[in-house]
Tab-separated table of C-alpha atoms in Angstrom:
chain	number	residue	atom	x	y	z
A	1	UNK	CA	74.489	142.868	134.319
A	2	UNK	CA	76.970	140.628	135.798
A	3	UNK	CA	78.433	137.704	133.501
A	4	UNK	CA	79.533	134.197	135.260
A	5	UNK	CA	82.906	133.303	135.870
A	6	UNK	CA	84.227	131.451	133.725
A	7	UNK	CA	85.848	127.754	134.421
A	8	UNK	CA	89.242	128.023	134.053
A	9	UNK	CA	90.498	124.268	135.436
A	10	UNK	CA	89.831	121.130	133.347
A	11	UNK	CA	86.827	119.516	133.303
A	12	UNK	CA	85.780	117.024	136.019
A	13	UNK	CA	85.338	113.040	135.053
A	14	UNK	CA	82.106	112.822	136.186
A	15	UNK	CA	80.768	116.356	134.387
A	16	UNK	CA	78.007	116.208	132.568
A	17	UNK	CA	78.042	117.931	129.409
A	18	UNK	CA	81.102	120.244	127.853
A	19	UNK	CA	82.810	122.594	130.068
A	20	UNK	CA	81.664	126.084	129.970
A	21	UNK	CA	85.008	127.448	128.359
A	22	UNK	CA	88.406	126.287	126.927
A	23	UNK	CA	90.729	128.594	128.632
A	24	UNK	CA	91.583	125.865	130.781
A	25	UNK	CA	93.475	124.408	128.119
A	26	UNK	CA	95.517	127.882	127.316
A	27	UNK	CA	96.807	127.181	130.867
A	28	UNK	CA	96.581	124.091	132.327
A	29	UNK	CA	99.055	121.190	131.843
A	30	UNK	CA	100.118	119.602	129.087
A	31	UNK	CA	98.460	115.901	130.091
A	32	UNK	CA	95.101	117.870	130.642
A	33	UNK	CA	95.398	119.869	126.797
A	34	UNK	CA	96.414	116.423	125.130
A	35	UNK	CA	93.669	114.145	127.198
A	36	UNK	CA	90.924	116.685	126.497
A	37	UNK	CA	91.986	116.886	122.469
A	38	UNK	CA	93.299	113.707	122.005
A	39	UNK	CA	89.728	111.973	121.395
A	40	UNK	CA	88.471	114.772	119.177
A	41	UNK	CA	91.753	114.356	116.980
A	42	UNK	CA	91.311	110.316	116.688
A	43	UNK	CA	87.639	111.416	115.626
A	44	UNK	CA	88.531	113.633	113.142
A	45	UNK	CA	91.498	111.375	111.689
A	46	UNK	CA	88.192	108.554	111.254
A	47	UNK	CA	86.076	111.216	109.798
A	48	UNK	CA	89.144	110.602	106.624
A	49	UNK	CA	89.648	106.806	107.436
A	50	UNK	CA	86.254	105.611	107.805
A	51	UNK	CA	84.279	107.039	105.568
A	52	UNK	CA	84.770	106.656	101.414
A	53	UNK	CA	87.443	108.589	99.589
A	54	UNK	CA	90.989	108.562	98.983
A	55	UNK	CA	92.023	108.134	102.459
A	56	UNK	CA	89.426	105.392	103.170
A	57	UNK	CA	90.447	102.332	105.709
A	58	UNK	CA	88.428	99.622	105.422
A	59	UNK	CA	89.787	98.498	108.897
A	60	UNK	CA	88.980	101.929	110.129
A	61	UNK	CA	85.145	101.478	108.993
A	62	UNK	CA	83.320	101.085	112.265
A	63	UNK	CA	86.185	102.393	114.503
A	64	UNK	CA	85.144	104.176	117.633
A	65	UNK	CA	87.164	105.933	120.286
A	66	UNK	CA	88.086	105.258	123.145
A	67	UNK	CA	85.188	106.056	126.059
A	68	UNK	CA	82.954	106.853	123.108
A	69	UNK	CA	80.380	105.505	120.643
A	70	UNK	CA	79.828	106.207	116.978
A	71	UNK	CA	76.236	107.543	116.663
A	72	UNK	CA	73.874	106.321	114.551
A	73	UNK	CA	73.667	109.579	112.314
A	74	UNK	CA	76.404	109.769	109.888
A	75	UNK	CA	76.875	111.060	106.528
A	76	UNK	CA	78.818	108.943	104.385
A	77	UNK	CA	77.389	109.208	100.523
A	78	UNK	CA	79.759	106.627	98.269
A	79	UNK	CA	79.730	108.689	95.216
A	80	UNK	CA	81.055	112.276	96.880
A	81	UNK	CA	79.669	114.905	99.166
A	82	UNK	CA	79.607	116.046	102.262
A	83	UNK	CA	81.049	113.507	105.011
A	84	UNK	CA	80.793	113.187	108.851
A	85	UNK	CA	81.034	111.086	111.826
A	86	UNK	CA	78.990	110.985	115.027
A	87	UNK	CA	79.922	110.150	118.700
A	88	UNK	CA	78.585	109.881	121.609
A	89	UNK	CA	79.741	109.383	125.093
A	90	UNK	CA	77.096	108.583	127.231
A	91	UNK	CA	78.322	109.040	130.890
A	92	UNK	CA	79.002	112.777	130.157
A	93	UNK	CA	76.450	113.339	127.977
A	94	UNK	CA	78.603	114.897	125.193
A	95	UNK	CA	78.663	114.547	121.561
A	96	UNK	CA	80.716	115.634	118.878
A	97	UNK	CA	80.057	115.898	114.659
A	98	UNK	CA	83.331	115.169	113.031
A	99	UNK	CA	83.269	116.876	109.937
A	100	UNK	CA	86.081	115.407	107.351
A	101	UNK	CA	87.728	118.484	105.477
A	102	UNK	CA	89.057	118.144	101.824
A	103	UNK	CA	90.587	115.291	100.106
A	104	UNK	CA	93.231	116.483	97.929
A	105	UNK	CA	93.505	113.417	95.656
A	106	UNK	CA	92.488	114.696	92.645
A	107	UNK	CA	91.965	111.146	91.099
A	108	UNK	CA	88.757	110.053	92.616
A	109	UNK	CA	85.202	111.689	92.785
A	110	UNK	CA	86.002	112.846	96.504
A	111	UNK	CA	88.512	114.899	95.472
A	112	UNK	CA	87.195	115.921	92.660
A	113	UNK	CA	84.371	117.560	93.966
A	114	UNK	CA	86.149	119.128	96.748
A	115	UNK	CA	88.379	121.188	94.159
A	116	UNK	CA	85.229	122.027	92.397
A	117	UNK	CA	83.971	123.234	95.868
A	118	UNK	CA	87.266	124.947	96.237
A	119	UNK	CA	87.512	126.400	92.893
A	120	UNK	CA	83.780	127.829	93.857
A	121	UNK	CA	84.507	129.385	96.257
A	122	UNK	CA	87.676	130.830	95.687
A	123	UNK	CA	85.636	132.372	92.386
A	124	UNK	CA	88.026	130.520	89.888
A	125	UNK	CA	86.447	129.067	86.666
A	126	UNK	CA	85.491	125.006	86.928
A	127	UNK	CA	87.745	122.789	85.984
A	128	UNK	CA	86.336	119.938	82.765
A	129	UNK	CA	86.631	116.150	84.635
């Protein structure tokens, strides 16, 4: 059995799709690391801003990226639970499901819940809201 090589440069602009591996980021330069995770940290960062919770941005509401497009499939529920973004970029044919992590503002529903979800599974007793 013989395994392909794996790519170990950055990805090509006109590539279609994501690049076989990440080692190319281990190695390459800096500009290449920071280009290539740039976008997916802007689209996590909206996954907070742009969707409801403590961290919610009204301006940040329909907020793309930069060479991509915000999906039509999103999960966004107003009174708590599970929240993510999609996006799309076209010319590559890539996507990427930005999921938002916890909110740690105990104050609203958002964060509420995700300290009940924390408290579950770190097998600690519930806390009374």
């Amino acid at each position: 059995v013989t395994k392909e090589p794996r790519a170990k440069s950055a990805p090509s602009r006109g590539q279609k799709g994501w690049p076989p591996s990440l080692e190319f980021l281990s190695s390459g330069p800096n500009d290449t690391f920071h280009s290539f995770v740039a976008p997916l940290a802007e689209m996590t960062k909206l996954s907070y801003t742009s969707t409801y919770g403590s961290y919610y941005n009204e301006s940040d509401a329909n907020a793309t990226v930069e060479g991509w497009a915000r999906g039509r499939h999103e999960a966004n529920p107003a009174g708590g639970g599970m929240r993510a973004l999609t996006f799309v970029q076209a010319a590559t044919g890539r996507g990427v499901i930005a999921f938002r992590g916890t909110d740690l503002n105990p104050l609203g529903v958002s964060g509420q819940a995700d300290m009940c979800a924390d408290a579950v599974l770190a097998g600690e007793p519930l806390r009374a809201w």
